[in-house]
GROMACS .gro file of C-alpha atoms in nm:
model
  253
    1MET     CA    1   0.046   1.611   3.786
    2THR     CA    2  -0.215   1.877   3.720
    3GLU     CA    3  -0.279   2.197   3.911
    4ASN     CA    4  -0.599   2.049   4.058
    5ALA     CA    5  -0.437   1.725   4.167
    6GLY     CA    6  -0.445   1.842   4.529
    7VAL     CA    7  -0.072   1.787   4.589
    8ARG     CA    8   0.130   2.047   4.777
    9ILE     CA    9   0.508   2.051   4.826
   10ARG     CA   10   0.651   2.282   5.089
   11TRP     CA   11   1.028   2.302   5.134
   12ARG     CA   12   1.121   2.378   5.492
   13GLY     CA   13   1.494   2.392   5.413
   14HIS     CA   14   1.777   2.141   5.375
   15ALA     CA   15   1.615   1.796   5.321
   16THR     CA   16   1.298   1.878   5.515
   17VAL     CA   17   0.995   1.877   5.286
   18GLU     CA   18   0.622   1.859   5.356
   19ILE     CA   19   0.445   1.648   5.096
   20THR     CA   20   0.067   1.683   5.125
   21ASP     CA   21  -0.117   1.445   4.896
   22SER     CA   22  -0.482   1.335   4.917
   23GLY     CA   23  -0.515   1.485   5.264
   24THR     CA   24  -0.208   1.312   5.411
   25THR     CA   25   0.104   1.512   5.503
   26ILE     CA   26   0.441   1.338   5.496
   27LEU     CA   27   0.747   1.513   5.642
   28THR     CA   28   1.095   1.415   5.526
   29ASP     CA   29   1.416   1.428   5.732
   30PRO     CA   30   1.291   1.694   5.974
   31VAL     CA   31   1.537   1.960   6.086
   32LEU     CA   32   1.320   2.213   6.270
   33THR     CA   33   1.573   2.395   6.489
   34ALA     CA   34   1.814   2.685   6.445
   35ARG     CA   35   2.119   2.461   6.486
   36VAL     CA   36   2.238   2.109   6.419
   37ALA     CA   37   2.564   2.056   6.609
   38HIS     CA   38   2.818   2.290   6.441
   39LEU     CA   39   2.571   2.390   6.167
   40ARG     CA   40   2.355   2.703   6.181
   41ARG     CA   41   2.037   2.776   5.989
   42ARG     CA   42   2.133   3.075   5.775
   43ARG     CA   43   1.827   3.117   5.556
   44GLY     CA   44   1.451   3.085   5.579
   45PRO     CA   45   1.194   3.126   5.855
   46ASP     CA   46   1.194   2.935   6.182
   47PRO     CA   47   0.997   2.619   6.095
   48MET     CA   48   0.839   2.613   6.440
   49ALA     CA   49   0.694   2.962   6.391
   50ASP     CA   50   0.447   2.776   6.168
   51PRO     CA   51   0.446   2.435   6.337
   52VAL     CA   52   0.474   2.120   6.135
   53ARG     CA   53   0.184   1.878   6.188
   54PRO     CA   54   0.262   1.574   5.974
   55ASP     CA   55   0.073   1.246   5.958
   56ALA     CA   56   0.402   1.056   5.918
   57VAL     CA   57   0.777   1.115   5.899
   58LEU     CA   58   1.028   0.960   5.658
   59LEU     CA   59   1.397   0.934   5.754
   60SER     CA   60   1.635   0.865   5.467
   61HIS     CA   61   1.947   0.780   5.669
   62LEU     CA   62   2.111   0.829   6.006
   63HIS     CA   63   2.338   1.132   5.955
   64ALA     CA   64   2.261   1.403   6.209
   65ASP     CA   65   2.134   1.652   5.951
   66HIS     CA   66   1.871   1.395   5.845
   67THR     CA   67   1.797   1.202   6.165
   68HIS     CA   68   1.790   1.492   6.411
   69LEU     CA   69   1.659   1.378   6.749
   70PRO     CA   70   1.573   1.725   6.888
   71SER     CA   71   1.358   1.793   6.581
   72LEU     CA   72   1.188   1.453   6.601
   73ALA     CA   73   1.104   1.531   6.964
   74LEU     CA   74   0.908   1.838   6.848
   75ILE     CA   75   0.668   1.626   6.644
   76GLU     CA   76   0.348   1.498   6.804
   77ALA     CA   77   0.396   1.173   6.992
   78ASP     CA   78   0.152   0.964   6.788
   79VAL     CA   79   0.314   1.028   6.448
   80PRO     CA   80   0.475   0.717   6.287
   81ILE     CA   81   0.838   0.743   6.176
   82VAL     CA   82   0.962   0.535   5.882
   83VAL     CA   83   1.332   0.446   5.901
   84PRO     CA   84   1.573   0.222   5.708
   85ARG     CA   85   1.578  -0.136   5.834
   86GLY     CA   86   1.846  -0.178   6.097
   87ALA     CA   87   1.841   0.189   6.198
   88VAL     CA   88   1.729   0.121   6.555
   89ASP     CA   89   2.008  -0.128   6.620
   90ALA     CA   90   2.260   0.105   6.453
   91PHE     CA   91   2.156   0.417   6.646
   92ALA     CA   92   2.025   0.359   6.997
   93GLY     CA   93   1.900   0.718   7.023
   94LEU     CA   94   1.600   0.622   6.811
   95ARG     CA   95   1.472   0.378   7.072
   96VAL     CA   96   1.301   0.656   7.263
   97PHE     CA   97   1.039   0.661   6.984
   98GLY     CA   98   0.944   0.301   7.054
   99ASP     CA   99   0.669   0.141   6.849
  100ARG     CA  100   0.623   0.456   6.640
  101LEU     CA  101   0.918   0.338   6.431
  102ILE     CA  102   0.849   0.146   6.109
  103GLU     CA  103   1.160  -0.018   5.961
  104VAL     CA  104   1.162  -0.074   5.584
  105SER     CA  105   1.399  -0.206   5.320
  106ALA     CA  106   1.436  -0.095   4.961
  107GLY     CA  107   1.143  -0.224   4.756
  108GLN     CA  108   0.906  -0.239   5.053
  109ASP     CA  109   0.576  -0.046   5.063
  110VAL     CA  110   0.398   0.098   5.365
  111ARG     CA  111   0.052   0.254   5.374
  112LEU     CA  112   0.039   0.589   5.557
  113GLY     CA  113  -0.303   0.753   5.564
  114SER     CA  114  -0.424   0.793   5.207
  115VAL     CA  115  -0.083   0.744   5.040
  116THR     CA  116   0.151   0.453   4.981
  117VAL     CA  117   0.522   0.504   5.044
  118ARG     CA  118   0.778   0.284   4.869
  119ALA     CA  119   1.138   0.271   4.985
  120VAL     CA  120   1.403   0.281   4.711
  121PRO     CA  121   1.783   0.254   4.725
  122ALA     CA  122   2.015   0.550   4.768
  123VAL     CA  123   2.390   0.560   4.702
  124HIS     CA  124   2.508   0.715   5.027
  125ASP     CA  125   2.677   0.619   5.353
  126GLY     CA  126   2.391   0.513   5.580
  127ARG     CA  127   2.588   0.502   5.905
  128ARG     CA  128   2.535   0.746   6.190
  129TRP     CA  129   2.909   0.780   6.238
  130ARG     CA  130   3.192   0.762   5.987
  131ARG     CA  131   3.340   0.447   6.137
  132GLY     CA  132   3.197   0.110   6.220
  133PRO     CA  133   2.972  -0.136   6.038
  134GLN     CA  134   2.696  -0.014   5.810
  135ARG     CA  135   2.391  -0.176   5.967
  136ALA     CA  136   2.135   0.045   5.795
  137GLN     CA  137   2.136   0.144   5.429
  138ALA     CA  138   2.042   0.492   5.310
  139LEU     CA  139   1.705   0.509   5.133
  140GLY     CA  140   1.495   0.733   4.916
  141TYR     CA  141   1.115   0.718   4.907
  142VAL     CA  142   0.837   0.745   4.652
  143VAL     CA  143   0.507   0.882   4.786
  144ASP     CA  144   0.214   0.765   4.573
  145GLY     CA  145  -0.128   0.924   4.600
  146ALA     CA  146  -0.288   1.167   4.358
  147ALA     CA  147   0.068   1.218   4.233
  148SER     CA  148   0.395   1.030   4.251
  149THR     CA  149   0.662   1.221   4.447
  150TYR     CA  150   1.021   1.098   4.464
  151PHE     CA  151   1.222   1.213   4.766
  152ALA     CA  152   1.581   1.113   4.695
  153GLY     CA  153   1.720   1.178   5.044
  154ASP     CA  154   2.098   1.189   4.995
  155THR     CA  155   2.232   0.997   4.699
  156ALA     CA  156   2.487   1.000   4.424
  157LEU     CA  157   2.372   0.961   4.066
  158ASP     CA  158   2.350   0.596   3.968
  159PRO     CA  159   2.252   0.428   3.639
  160ALA     CA  160   2.005   0.211   3.831
  161MET     CA  161   1.805   0.515   3.942
  162ALA     CA  162   1.571   0.481   3.643
  163GLU     CA  163   1.495   0.125   3.757
  164TRP     CA  164   1.413   0.241   4.108
  165VAL     CA  165   1.192   0.525   3.984
  166PRO     CA  166   1.085   0.480   3.619
  167ARG     CA  167   0.881   0.803   3.629
  168CYS     CA  168   0.739   1.050   3.878
  169ASP     CA  169   0.534   1.367   3.886
  170VAL     CA  170   0.768   1.547   4.128
  171ALA     CA  171   1.134   1.477   4.206
  172LEU     CA  172   1.287   1.630   4.520
  173LEU     CA  173   1.657   1.614   4.440
  174PRO     CA  174   1.960   1.705   4.654
  175VAL     CA  175   2.185   1.949   4.469
  176GLY     CA  176   2.435   2.061   4.733
  177GLY     CA  177   2.532   2.015   5.095
  178TRP     CA  178   2.595   2.198   5.421
  179GLY     CA  179   2.957   2.304   5.380
  180PRO     CA  180   3.218   2.433   5.137
  181ASN     CA  181   3.302   2.081   5.014
  182LEU     CA  182   3.070   1.818   4.868
  183GLY     CA  183   3.185   1.467   4.952
  184PRO     CA  184   3.102   1.132   4.791
  185GLY     CA  185   2.744   1.010   4.796
  186HIS     CA  186   2.599   1.345   4.690
  187MET     CA  187   2.478   1.508   4.370
  188ASP     CA  188   2.578   1.849   4.240
  189PRO     CA  189   2.349   2.049   4.008
  190GLU     CA  190   2.484   1.878   3.697
  191SER     CA  191   2.433   1.523   3.821
  192ALA     CA  192   2.098   1.616   3.976
  193ALA     CA  193   1.979   1.736   3.634
  194ALA     CA  194   2.081   1.399   3.494
  195ALA     CA  195   1.885   1.233   3.775
  196ALA     CA  196   1.576   1.439   3.687
  197ARG     CA  197   1.593   1.300   3.336
  198SER     CA  198   1.654   0.945   3.462
  199VAL     CA  199   1.340   0.941   3.675
  200ALA     CA  200   1.133   1.114   3.402
  201ALA     CA  201   1.014   1.381   3.644
  202ASP     CA  202   0.739   1.614   3.526
  203VAL     CA  203   0.885   1.878   3.759
  204SER     CA  204   1.194   1.874   3.980
  205ILE     CA  205   1.260   2.078   4.293
  206PRO     CA  206   1.616   2.121   4.429
  207ILE     CA  207   1.671   2.057   4.800
  208HIS     CA  208   1.964   1.999   5.039
  209PHE     CA  209   2.133   2.335   4.982
  210GLY     CA  210   2.116   2.694   5.099
  211THR     CA  211   1.998   2.632   5.456
  212LEU     CA  212   2.262   2.498   5.697
  213TRP     CA  213   2.624   2.614   5.707
  214PRO     CA  214   2.911   2.570   5.955
  215ILE     CA  215   2.928   2.839   6.220
  216GLY     CA  216   3.198   3.097   6.145
  217MET     CA  217   3.231   3.000   5.778
  218ASP     CA  218   2.978   3.235   5.617
  219ALA     CA  219   3.241   3.389   5.390
  220VAL     CA  220   3.389   3.056   5.276
  221ARG     CA  221   3.275   2.958   4.923
  222PRO     CA  222   2.937   3.134   4.950
  223ARG     CA  223   2.848   3.016   4.599
  224ARG     CA  224   2.819   2.662   4.735
  225PHE     CA  225   2.556   2.791   4.978
  226HIS     CA  226   2.347   3.016   4.753
  227GLY     CA  227   2.414   2.887   4.403
  228PRO     CA  228   2.321   2.519   4.362
  229GLY     CA  229   1.943   2.562   4.334
  230GLY     CA  230   1.956   2.819   4.056
  231GLU     CA  231   2.233   2.632   3.875
  232PHE     CA  232   2.025   2.314   3.884
  233VAL     CA  233   1.724   2.495   3.737
  234ARG     CA  234   1.938   2.640   3.458
  235ARG     CA  235   2.081   2.301   3.372
  236ALA     CA  236   1.738   2.140   3.381
  237ASP     CA  237   1.595   2.411   3.156
  238ALA     CA  238   1.880   2.367   2.909
  239ALA     CA  239   1.798   1.995   2.894
  240GLY     CA  240   1.430   2.065   2.827
  241LEU     CA  241   1.322   1.966   3.178
  242ARG     CA  242   1.089   2.158   3.407
  243ALA     CA  243   1.239   2.265   3.741
  244VAL     CA  244   1.130   2.507   4.012
  245GLU     CA  245   1.353   2.658   4.280
  246LEU     CA  246   1.177   2.728   4.609
  247ALA     CA  247   1.293   2.944   4.897
  248PRO     CA  248   1.284   2.780   5.242
  249GLY     CA  249   0.924   2.797   5.363
  250GLU     CA  250   0.783   2.835   5.012
  251ALA     CA  251   0.524   2.595   4.869
  252PHE     CA  252   0.450   2.457   4.523
  253ARG     CA  253   0.123   2.301   4.407
   0.00000   0.00000   0.00000
């Protein structure tokens, strides 16, 4: 990707990223409020102080910090929402969005404005709740326009990742979480740096850290809140990879 490619990445915090490519703005996993259940936004500006006006929304999986109904309700009513196949049957709360929902499976493409979005697998629990059948798989997405941008959603590192995404201009990679512990199905800075190499990213941007934290736990393992982005950049640099840490609300072209 070159500086004049006309591609802009703006991290809104957590897994919420605006990808503007060839005049089309895609918004990933929107969390646009001050709270998500027991989680509080601890860093970055209020996203609605500078309202998000996407042309389409991508949802990677059904967990509440990725499929957040109050945030989806803040988006204009004609905006299509791409979801993993089976998501509507698995989570009835999505039905309020009606025919705006576009269900996709890994390997499937959908045209959104001037870009093509391809769904790719993710190694993560795709259920809304911890129990019950998994009717919808977690996904990542590749947005292809003037550049190729890989949004990993939530995923663990997997050897097949290089098959899903052989190369990309930008990789948006999760490097942390929303609490003092990082459970299975996630990447830490070390594994995210390995993922950046696997997908042959020209530049990688860490996401899914340093935004949401459980209420009343500000003093618990603060390094897990503040540290993952910088640690990822250091590890990427040491491996000869280009990485850029953004603050919530900051943009990269």
